[in-house]
CSV table of C-alpha atoms and ligand atoms in Angstrom, one decimal:
chain,number,residue,atom,x,y,z
A,235,UNK,CA,43.6,-14.3,-29.4
A,236,UNK,CA,47.2,-14.2,-31.1
A,237,UNK,CA,48.7,-10.9,-31.9
A,238,UNK,CA,48.0,-10.8,-35.7
A,239,UNK,CA,51.4,-10.1,-37.4
A,240,UNK,CA,49.7,-6.1,-38.9
A,241,UNK,CA,50.4,-7.2,-42.4
A,242,UNK,CA,47.2,-7.6,-43.2
A,243,UNK,CA,47.6,-11.1,-44.7
A,244,UNK,CA,43.8,-13.2,-45.2
A,245,UNK,CA,43.5,-16.4,-46.2
A,246,UNK,CA,40.3,-16.9,-47.8
A,247,UNK,CA,38.9,-20.3,-48.5
A,248,UNK,CA,35.9,-20.7,-50.6
A,249,UNK,CA,33.5,-24.4,-51.3
A,250,UNK,CA,30.4,-23.1,-51.8
A,251,UNK,CA,29.7,-25.1,-55.1
A,252,UNK,CA,32.0,-26.7,-57.6
A,253,UNK,CA,35.3,-25.4,-57.0
A,254,UNK,CA,37.7,-26.0,-53.8
A,255,UNK,CA,39.6,-22.6,-53.7
A,256,UNK,CA,42.3,-21.0,-51.3
A,257,UNK,CA,43.8,-17.8,-51.6
A,258,UNK,CA,45.9,-14.9,-49.6
A,259,UNK,CA,45.5,-11.4,-50.6
A,260,UNK,CA,47.0,-8.8,-48.7
A,261,UNK,CA,45.3,-5.8,-47.6
A,262,UNK,CA,42.4,-6.5,-49.9
A,263,UNK,CA,44.6,-5.4,-52.6
A,264,UNK,CA,47.0,-7.8,-53.5
A,265,UNK,CA,46.6,-11.5,-54.3
A,266,UNK,CA,49.6,-13.4,-53.4
A,267,UNK,CA,47.8,-16.4,-54.4
A,268,UNK,CA,45.1,-18.3,-55.8
A,269,UNK,CA,44.3,-21.5,-56.4
A,270,UNK,CA,41.3,-23.6,-57.5
A,271,UNK,CA,40.4,-26.9,-57.8
A,272,UNK,CA,37.9,-27.4,-60.4
A,273,UNK,CA,35.1,-30.5,-60.3
A,274,UNK,CA,34.1,-29.3,-63.5
A,275,UNK,CA,35.3,-32.5,-65.4
A,276,UNK,CA,33.5,-34.6,-62.9
A,277,UNK,CA,29.7,-32.6,-63.2
A,278,UNK,CA,30.1,-32.3,-66.6
A,279,UNK,CA,29.3,-36.3,-67.3
A,280,UNK,CA,26.1,-35.2,-65.5
A,281,UNK,CA,25.1,-31.9,-67.1
A,282,UNK,CA,25.1,-30.2,-63.7
A,283,UNK,CA,26.4,-29.9,-60.2
A,284,UNK,CA,25.5,-33.2,-58.0
A,285,UNK,CA,25.4,-32.2,-54.4
A,286,UNK,CA,26.6,-35.1,-52.8
A,287,UNK,CA,29.5,-35.7,-55.8
A,288,UNK,CA,31.0,-32.0,-54.6
A,289,UNK,CA,31.1,-32.3,-51.5
A,290,UNK,CA,33.4,-35.4,-51.6
A,291,UNK,CA,35.5,-34.0,-54.0
A,292,UNK,CA,35.9,-30.5,-51.6
A,293,UNK,CA,37.0,-33.5,-48.9
A,294,UNK,CA,40.0,-34.2,-51.1
A,295,UNK,CA,40.7,-31.4,-52.2
A,296,UNK,CA,40.8,-28.8,-49.1
A,297,UNK,CA,43.9,-29.7,-47.6
A,298,UNK,CA,45.9,-29.9,-51.0
A,299,UNK,CA,44.2,-26.5,-52.1
A,300,UNK,CA,45.0,-24.4,-49.0
A,301,UNK,CA,49.0,-25.6,-49.0
A,302,UNK,CA,49.4,-24.9,-52.2
A,303,UNK,CA,47.8,-21.5,-51.6
A,304,UNK,CA,49.9,-20.9,-49.0
A,305,UNK,CA,53.3,-22.3,-51.0
A,306,UNK,CA,52.6,-20.0,-53.8
A,307,UNK,CA,51.9,-17.1,-51.0
A,308,UNK,CA,55.3,-17.7,-50.0
A,309,UNK,CA,53.5,-17.3,-46.2
A,310,UNK,CA,53.3,-19.3,-43.1
A,311,UNK,CA,50.4,-19.8,-41.2
A,312,UNK,CA,51.7,-18.2,-37.9
A,313,UNK,CA,52.2,-14.8,-40.6
A,314,UNK,CA,48.0,-14.6,-41.1
A,315,UNK,CA,46.5,-12.0,-39.7
A,316,UNK,CA,42.9,-14.2,-40.1
A,317,UNK,CA,41.4,-16.7,-42.3
A,318,UNK,CA,38.1,-15.8,-44.4
A,319,UNK,CA,35.8,-18.9,-45.4
A,320,UNK,CA,32.3,-18.4,-47.7
A,321,UNK,CA,29.3,-19.4,-45.5
A,322,UNK,CA,26.7,-18.9,-47.5
A,323,UNK,CA,24.7,-19.3,-50.4
A,324,UNK,CA,25.3,-22.4,-51.9
A,325,UNK,CA,25.6,-26.4,-51.2
A,326,UNK,CA,24.8,-27.1,-47.5
A,327,UNK,CA,27.2,-30.0,-47.8
A,328,UNK,CA,30.3,-28.2,-49.7
A,329,UNK,CA,29.6,-25.6,-47.5
A,330,UNK,CA,30.2,-26.9,-44.5
A,331,UNK,CA,33.7,-28.7,-45.9
A,332,UNK,CA,35.0,-25.1,-45.8
A,333,UNK,CA,33.4,-23.8,-42.7
A,334,UNK,CA,34.5,-26.9,-40.8
A,335,UNK,CA,38.0,-26.4,-42.0
A,336,UNK,CA,39.0,-22.9,-41.8
A,337,UNK,CA,36.9,-22.8,-38.4
A,338,UNK,CA,39.5,-25.9,-37.4
A,339,UNK,CA,42.0,-23.1,-38.3
A,340,UNK,CA,41.4,-20.4,-37.4
A,341,UNK,CA,41.2,-21.8,-33.6
A,342,UNK,CA,44.4,-24.2,-33.5
A,343,UNK,CA,46.6,-21.0,-35.0
A,344,UNK,CA,44.2,-18.6,-32.4
A,345,UNK,CA,43.5,-16.0,-35.4
A,346,UNK,CA,40.5,-14.4,-36.0
A,347,UNK,CA,37.5,-16.0,-38.5
A,348,UNK,CA,36.2,-14.0,-40.8
A,349,UNK,CA,32.3,-14.9,-42.9
A,350,UNK,CA,32.1,-13.6,-46.4
A,351,UNK,CA,29.0,-14.2,-48.3
A,352,UNK,CA,29.7,-15.3,-51.8
A,353,UNK,CA,27.5,-12.9,-53.5
A,354,UNK,CA,29.9,-10.1,-52.4
A,355,UNK,CA,33.4,-12.0,-52.7
A,356,UNK,CA,32.3,-11.5,-56.3
A,357,UNK,CA,31.9,-7.9,-55.9
A,358,UNK,CA,34.7,-7.5,-53.9
A,359,UNK,CA,37.0,-9.4,-56.7
A,360,UNK,CA,35.9,-6.1,-59.3
A,361,UNK,CA,37.1,-3.8,-56.4
A,362,UNK,CA,40.4,-6.2,-55.8
A,363,UNK,CA,41.5,-5.9,-58.9
A,364,UNK,CA,41.3,-2.3,-59.8
A,365,UNK,CA,42.7,-1.3,-55.9
A,366,UNK,CA,45.5,-3.6,-57.7
A,367,UNK,CA,45.4,-1.8,-60.9
A,368,UNK,CA,46.3,1.3,-58.6
A,369,UNK,CA,43.4,2.7,-59.8
A,370,UNK,CA,40.9,5.9,-58.0
A,371,UNK,CA,38.1,3.3,-56.3
A,372,UNK,CA,34.9,2.8,-57.7
A,373,UNK,CA,32.5,6.0,-57.5
A,374,UNK,CA,29.4,5.1,-54.8
A,375,UNK,CA,27.2,3.9,-54.8
A,376,UNK,CA,28.1,1.7,-57.5
A,377,UNK,CA,25.9,-0.9,-58.8
A,378,UNK,CA,26.5,-4.4,-58.6
A,379,UNK,CA,25.1,-7.3,-61.2
A,380,UNK,CA,26.6,-10.7,-59.9
A,381,UNK,CA,25.6,-12.9,-62.4
A,382,UNK,CA,26.3,-16.8,-62.6
A,383,UNK,CA,25.2,-20.1,-62.8
A,384,UNK,CA,23.3,-19.6,-59.1
A,385,UNK,CA,22.3,-15.4,-59.2
A,386,UNK,CA,21.4,-13.1,-61.1
A,387,UNK,CA,20.7,-10.5,-58.9
A,388,UNK,CA,21.5,-6.5,-58.3
A,389,UNK,CA,22.6,-4.7,-55.6
A,390,UNK,CA,23.3,-0.9,-54.5
A,391,UNK,CA,26.6,-1.0,-52.5
A,392,UNK,CA,27.5,2.1,-50.1
A,393,UNK,CA,30.8,1.8,-48.5
A,394,UNK,CA,30.0,3.7,-44.7
A,395,UNK,CA,32.9,5.0,-43.4
A,396,UNK,CA,31.3,5.3,-39.9
A,397,UNK,CA,30.8,2.3,-39.5
A,398,UNK,CA,34.1,1.5,-40.1
A,399,UNK,CA,35.0,1.0,-36.3
A,400,UNK,CA,31.6,-0.5,-35.1
A,401,UNK,CA,30.9,-4.1,-34.7
A,402,UNK,CA,29.4,-3.7,-38.8
A,403,UNK,CA,30.4,-4.2,-41.9
A,404,UNK,CA,31.5,-1.0,-43.4
A,405,UNK,CA,30.0,-2.3,-46.9
A,406,UNK,CA,26.1,-1.9,-47.1
A,407,UNK,CA,24.3,-3.8,-50.0
A,408,UNK,CA,20.5,-2.8,-51.0
A,409,UNK,CA,19.1,-5.9,-53.5
A,410,UNK,CA,17.4,-3.9,-56.0
A,411,UNK,CA,17.0,-7.0,-58.6
A,412,UNK,CA,16.5,-10.2,-59.2
A,413,UNK,CA,16.0,-13.7,-61.0
A,414,UNK,CA,12.3,-14.1,-60.4
A,415,UNK,CA,12.8,-18.0,-61.7
A,416,UNK,CA,16.2,-19.4,-63.5
A,417,UNK,CA,19.6,-17.8,-63.0
A,418,UNK,CA,21.2,-16.4,-66.3
A,419,UNK,CA,24.4,-18.5,-66.1
A,420,UNK,CA,21.1,-21.3,-65.3
A,421,UNK,CA,19.4,-19.9,-68.3
A,422,UNK,CA,22.9,-20.9,-70.5
A,423,UNK,CA,23.3,-24.4,-69.3
A,424,UNK,CA,20.1,-25.6,-69.6
A,425,UNK,CA,20.4,-24.1,-73.5
A,426,UNK,CA,23.9,-25.9,-74.0
A,427,UNK,CA,22.7,-28.9,-73.0
A,428,UNK,CA,19.1,-28.9,-74.8
A,429,UNK,CA,21.6,-28.2,-77.9
A,430,UNK,CA,24.0,-31.0,-77.1
A,431,UNK,CA,26.6,-28.9,-76.4
A,432,UNK,CA,29.2,-29.6,-73.8
A,433,UNK,CA,29.2,-27.7,-69.9
A,434,UNK,CA,29.3,-25.1,-68.0
A,435,UNK,CA,27.5,-24.1,-71.1
A,436,UNK,CA,28.4,-20.4,-71.1
A,437,UNK,CA,31.8,-20.9,-72.6
A,438,UNK,CA,30.0,-22.6,-75.2
A,439,UNK,CA,27.2,-20.3,-76.3
A,440,UNK,CA,29.7,-17.6,-75.8
A,441,UNK,CA,32.3,-19.0,-78.5
A,442,UNK,CA,29.1,-19.8,-81.3
A,443,UNK,CA,27.3,-17.2,-81.0
A,444,UNK,CA,29.3,-15.0,-83.2
A,445,UNK,CA,29.2,-17.7,-85.6
A,446,UNK,CA,25.4,-17.1,-86.3
A,447,UNK,CA,22.5,-13.7,-86.5
A,448,UNK,CA,21.5,-12.4,-83.9
A,449,UNK,CA,18.5,-11.2,-85.1
A,450,UNK,CA,17.4,-14.4,-86.7
A,451,UNK,CA,15.1,-15.7,-83.3
A,452,UNK,CA,13.0,-12.2,-82.2
A,453,UNK,CA,12.9,-13.5,-78.4
A,454,UNK,CA,10.6,-11.6,-76.1
A,455,UNK,CA,11.2,-10.7,-72.6
A,456,UNK,CA,7.6,-9.8,-70.8
A,457,UNK,CA,6.9,-8.3,-67.8
A,458,UNK,CA,7.3,-9.8,-64.5
A,459,UNK,CA,5.0,-9.5,-62.1
A,460,UNK,CA,4.9,-10.6,-58.7
A,461,UNK,CA,1.7,-12.0,-56.8
A,462,UNK,CA,1.0,-10.9,-53.3
A,463,UNK,CA,2.1,-12.9,-50.7
A,464,UNK,CA,-0.4,-14.8,-49.0
A,465,UNK,CA,-0.8,-13.5,-44.7
A,466,UNK,CA,1.7,-15.6,-43.3
A,467,UNK,CA,3.4,-17.2,-46.1
A,468,UNK,CA,6.8,-15.5,-47.3
A,469,UNK,CA,6.5,-15.6,-51.1
A,470,UNK,CA,9.6,-16.4,-52.5
A,471,UNK,CA,9.1,-14.9,-56.0
A,472,UNK,CA,8.5,-11.3,-54.2
A,473,UNK,CA,11.3,-8.7,-54.5
A,474,UNK,CA,13.6,-8.8,-50.9
A,475,UNK,CA,13.0,-5.3,-51.2
A,476,UNK,CA,9.2,-3.6,-51.1
A,477,UNK,CA,10.9,0.1,-50.6
A,478,UNK,CA,11.5,1.3,-53.9
A,479,UNK,CA,11.3,0.5,-57.9
A,480,UNK,CA,12.7,-2.6,-58.2
A,481,UNK,CA,14.4,-3.9,-61.3
A,482,UNK,CA,13.8,-8.3,-61.8
A,483,UNK,CA,14.8,-10.9,-63.9
A,484,UNK,CA,13.3,-13.9,-65.5
A,485,UNK,CA,15.3,-16.5,-67.3
A,486,UNK,CA,12.9,-19.7,-67.8
A,487,UNK,CA,10.3,-17.9,-70.5
A,488,UNK,CA,13.4,-17.5,-72.8
A,489,UNK,CA,14.7,-21.4,-72.0
A,490,UNK,CA,11.6,-22.8,-73.1
A,491,UNK,CA,11.3,-20.4,-76.3
A,492,UNK,CA,14.7,-22.5,-77.1
A,493,UNK,CA,12.8,-25.7,-76.8
A,494,UNK,CA,10.1,-25.0,-78.8
A,495,UNK,CA,11.9,-23.1,-81.7
A,496,UNK,CA,14.1,-27.0,-81.1
A,497,UNK,CA,10.6,-28.8,-81.4
A,498,UNK,CA,8.9,-27.0,-84.3
A,499,UNK,CA,11.5,-26.7,-86.5
A,500,UNK,CA,12.4,-30.8,-86.3
A,501,UNK,CA,16.1,-29.8,-84.7
A,502,UNK,CA,16.5,-33.2,-82.2
A,503,UNK,CA,17.8,-35.6,-85.0
A,504,UNK,CA,20.8,-33.0,-85.7
A,505,UNK,CA,21.3,-32.7,-81.9
A,506,UNK,CA,21.8,-36.2,-80.9
A,507,UNK,CA,24.2,-36.2,-83.5
A,508,UNK,CA,26.0,-33.5,-82.0
A,509,UNK,CA,25.8,-34.4,-79.1
A,510,UNK,CA,27.4,-37.9,-79.7
A,511,UNK,CA,30.3,-36.5,-82.1
A,512,UNK,CA,31.3,-34.4,-78.7
A,513,UNK,CA,31.2,-38.1,-76.8
A,514,UNK,CA,33.3,-39.3,-78.7
A,515,UNK,CA,35.9,-36.6,-79.2
A,516,UNK,CA,37.4,-35.0,-76.4
A,517,UNK,CA,39.6,-32.9,-78.6
A,518,UNK,CA,36.7,-30.9,-79.5
A,519,UNK,CA,36.3,-27.5,-77.5
A,520,UNK,CA,33.7,-24.4,-77.6
A,521,UNK,CA,36.5,-22.8,-80.0
A,522,UNK,CA,37.0,-25.2,-82.7
A,523,UNK,CA,32.7,-26.7,-82.7
A,524,UNK,CA,31.4,-24.3,-84.7
A,525,UNK,CA,31.3,-27.2,-87.6
A,526,UNK,CA,29.1,-29.6,-85.6
A,527,UNK,CA,26.3,-27.1,-85.3
A,528,UNK,CA,24.7,-25.9,-88.8
A,529,UNK,CA,23.4,-22.2,-89.5
A,530,UNK,CA,19.9,-22.5,-88.2
A,531,UNK,CA,21.4,-23.5,-84.8
A,532,UNK,CA,24.0,-21.3,-84.9
A,533,UNK,CA,21.2,-18.5,-85.4
A,534,UNK,CA,19.4,-19.9,-82.5
A,535,UNK,CA,22.8,-19.7,-80.4
A,536,UNK,CA,23.4,-16.1,-81.4
A,537,UNK,CA,19.7,-15.3,-80.7
A,538,UNK,CA,19.4,-16.4,-77.2
A,539,UNK,CA,22.2,-15.0,-76.5
A,540,UNK,CA,21.4,-11.3,-77.7
A,541,UNK,CA,18.7,-11.7,-75.8
A,542,UNK,CA,19.9,-12.7,-72.9
A,543,UNK,CA,22.6,-10.3,-72.6
A,544,UNK,CA,19.7,-7.3,-73.9
A,545,UNK,CA,18.0,-8.0,-71.4
A,546,UNK,CA,20.6,-7.9,-68.5
A,547,UNK,CA,21.8,-5.1,-70.0
A,548,UNK,CA,18.2,-3.4,-70.1
A,549,UNK,CA,17.4,-3.3,-66.6
A,550,UNK,CA,20.7,-3.0,-65.3
A,551,UNK,CA,21.4,0.5,-66.6
A,552,UNK,CA,17.4,1.3,-66.0
A,553,UNK,CA,18.4,0.8,-62.7
A,554,UNK,CA,21.6,2.6,-62.5
A,555,UNK,CA,20.0,5.5,-63.9
A,556,UNK,CA,16.4,5.3,-61.4
A,557,UNK,CA,19.0,4.6,-58.3
A,558,UNK,CA,20.9,7.7,-59.3
A,559,UNK,CA,24.5,5.1,-59.2
A,560,UNK,CA,28.0,6.1,-60.1
A,561,UNK,CA,29.5,3.3,-61.1
A,562,UNK,CA,28.6,0.0,-62.3
A,563,UNK,CA,30.6,-3.4,-61.4
A,564,UNK,CA,29.4,-7.0,-63.0
A,565,UNK,CA,30.6,-9.9,-61.9
A,566,UNK,CA,30.5,-13.4,-61.5
A,567,UNK,CA,30.3,-16.6,-64.4
A,568,UNK,CA,28.5,-14.8,-66.6
A,569,UNK,CA,30.9,-12.1,-66.6
A,570,UNK,CA,33.1,-13.6,-67.9
A,571,UNK,CA,31.0,-13.1,-71.9
A,572,UNK,CA,32.1,-11.7,-74.2
A,573,UNK,CA,29.4,-9.7,-76.1
A,574,UNK,CA,28.1,-8.7,-72.6
A,575,UNK,CA,31.2,-7.1,-71.6
A,576,UNK,CA,31.5,-5.3,-75.0
A,577,UNK,CA,27.5,-4.8,-75.1
A,578,UNK,CA,27.7,-3.5,-71.5
A,579,UNK,CA,31.1,-1.2,-72.0
A,580,UNK,CA,29.3,0.4,-75.0
A,581,UNK,CA,26.1,1.1,-73.2
A,582,UNK,CA,28.4,2.6,-70.2
A,583,UNK,CA,30.4,4.5,-72.3
A,584,UNK,CA,27.4,6.2,-74.1
A,585,UNK,CA,26.3,7.1,-70.7
A,586,UNK,CA,29.3,8.1,-69.4
A,587,UNK,CA,29.2,5.6,-66.1
A,588,UNK,CA,32.7,4.1,-64.6
A,589,UNK,CA,31.8,0.3,-65.2
A,590,UNK,CA,34.5,-2.7,-63.8
A,591,UNK,CA,34.4,-6.2,-64.5
A,592,UNK,CA,36.8,-9.2,-63.5
A,593,UNK,CA,39.6,-10.8,-64.9
A,594,UNK,CA,38.4,-13.7,-67.0
A,595,UNK,CA,40.6,-15.9,-64.0
A,596,UNK,CA,38.6,-13.8,-60.8
A,597,UNK,CA,34.6,-14.0,-63.0
A,598,UNK,CA,34.0,-17.3,-61.6
A,599,UNK,CA,34.4,-19.1,-58.5
A,600,UNK,CA,37.6,-18.4,-56.6
A,601,UNK,CA,38.8,-17.7,-53.3
A,602,UNK,CA,40.9,-14.2,-54.0
A,603,UNK,CA,37.1,-12.6,-53.6
A,604,UNK,CA,36.7,-14.1,-50.4
A,605,UNK,CA,40.0,-13.1,-49.0
A,606,UNK,CA,39.3,-9.3,-50.5
A,607,UNK,CA,35.8,-8.8,-49.4
A,608,UNK,CA,36.8,-9.8,-45.9
A,609,UNK,CA,39.2,-7.4,-45.8
A,610,UNK,CA,37.0,-4.8,-44.5
A,611,UNK,CA,35.4,-6.6,-42.0
A,612,UNK,CA,39.1,-7.7,-40.3
A,613,UNK,CA,39.1,-3.5,-40.6
A,614,UNK,CA,36.2,-3.1,-38.5
A,615,UNK,CA,36.9,-6.0,-36.4
A,616,UNK,CA,33.7,-7.9,-37.7
A,617,UNK,CA,34.3,-11.7,-37.0
A,618,UNK,CA,32.6,-14.6,-37.4
A,619,UNK,CA,31.8,-16.7,-33.9
A,620,UNK,CA,32.8,-20.3,-33.3
A,621,UNK,CA,29.4,-21.9,-34.1
A,622,UNK,CA,29.3,-21.0,-37.2
A,623,UNK,CA,27.3,-22.3,-39.4
A,624,UNK,CA,26.3,-23.1,-43.4
A,625,UNK,CA,24.0,-20.8,-44.4
A,626,UNK,CA,22.8,-22.3,-47.8
A,627,UNK,CA,20.1,-19.4,-48.6
A,628,UNK,CA,22.1,-16.8,-47.3
A,629,UNK,CA,20.6,-12.9,-48.3
A,630,UNK,CA,23.2,-10.2,-48.8
A,631,UNK,CA,22.2,-7.4,-47.6
A,632,UNK,CA,19.3,-8.4,-45.8
A,633,UNK,CA,21.0,-9.3,-42.3
B,983,KG4,O1,30.0,-17.5,-60.4
B,983,KG4,P1,30.4,-19.5,-61.3
B,983,KG4,O2,31.6,-19.9,-61.5
B,983,KG4,O3,29.5,-20.3,-60.0
B,983,KG4,C1,28.2,-19.7,-59.8
B,983,KG4,O4,28.6,-19.0,-58.4
B,983,KG4,O5,27.3,-20.3,-60.3
B,983,KG4,O6,29.4,-19.0,-62.6
B,983,KG4,C2,29.6,-20.4,-63.4
B,983,KG4,C3,28.4,-20.1,-64.4
B,983,KG4,C4,27.4,-21.1,-65.5
B,983,KG4,O7,26.5,-21.4,-65.5
B,983,KG4,C5,28.3,-21.0,-66.4
B,983,KG4,O8,27.9,-21.7,-67.6
B,983,KG4,C6,29.2,-19.2,-66.4
B,983,KG4,O9,29.2,-18.8,-65.0
B,983,KG4,N1,29.8,-18.9,-67.7
B,983,KG4,C7,29.3,-18.3,-68.6
B,983,KG4,C8,30.3,-18.0,-69.7
B,983,KG4,N2,31.5,-18.5,-68.1
B,983,KG4,C9,30.9,-19.2,-67.3
B,983,KG4,N3,28.7,-17.5,-69.5
B,983,KG4,C10,28.5,-17.1,-70.2
B,983,KG4,N4,29.2,-16.5,-70.7
B,983,KG4,C11,31.0,-17.1,-70.5
B,983,KG4,N5,31.6,-16.9,-71.4
B,984,ZN,ZN1,29.4,-17.6,-58.0
């Protein structure tokens, strides 16, 4: 393998869902470029990500996006030390576009290839930005809530210095909670769609909730029960890690409760009017859409968000306390939520726990987080093999 330039330059590539992204990051700390080609407007017509369309768009975007990331970073391919790519979890066809391209690039350049778990990437987005601001490292073990359209997971993360020179990654993750059904972002998207709002739903509900009364509709969350798996059958709903306490989530119930509210309060007609108004006027954005909602709908939106954020907050802080976490990281698309940030920050302050969120740009999917998560693997010489494939159900900390 060709000598690296030794400047710690890693090109990250991300294509797990509906964003084609590439970024160059130096030593896991400084993003020299971060380019994201979003397919959001394409999928908005369908109210969700269409896998076949996503793969086709990734194919169309991958070369210009990588070139643009290199151009903005002012770096040549020869100067790179490694190429990092998302291995999973995500859509198989979408992941394959990034992986195939990264493999070809690493082979052609004779540079190491590093595979990264998308969820690990979300956590490292926060750690990278803390390094960028030259802040003291987050105290370990840290509890990471990764909350997005596809995931709601809690991980207890440690940095194991003893493994630094070994073949394994230096970071270790223990899954201590996850959703047993819908992800929190999925609930945002489905409720927004049900109420005739735009896609993705998170930013719409985020912007409209302050206009409503969060206590108008008292949504509740029940206790989550796990069925014991039958012998020889893997129970998808069972906790991933059976050791120790577990802090799971469930968001399908609240989605059904919102649907029931819509039915019993006869909101269907006003929803249809709103959907048509939005379709007819592309200048309406989440920030100027309040006039399209009556007070009852605004109260429903505010109550939904209050309940979801409250549930995320209770589980996360209960886990932090029970597991002795010394700091908290919240990442993923839903971490962009205004109310979530405010309430998590207030609770962390009350408990004297350091907490960190990514910048809004790095909350949603991007490739800087992939290049950042690849850095400790690069240092540990934890490289991917030439036959790396896509792993749509890849788990973190379960290898
Ligand atoms: O991390 P991400 O870009 O993609 C996945 O890996 O899923 O997250 C996208 C999710 C969507 O469900 C979107 O509705 C949600 O993040 N989201 C938000 C906000 N911005 C994006 N949810 C709540 N409030 C927001 N401001
Ligand atoms: Zn994501």
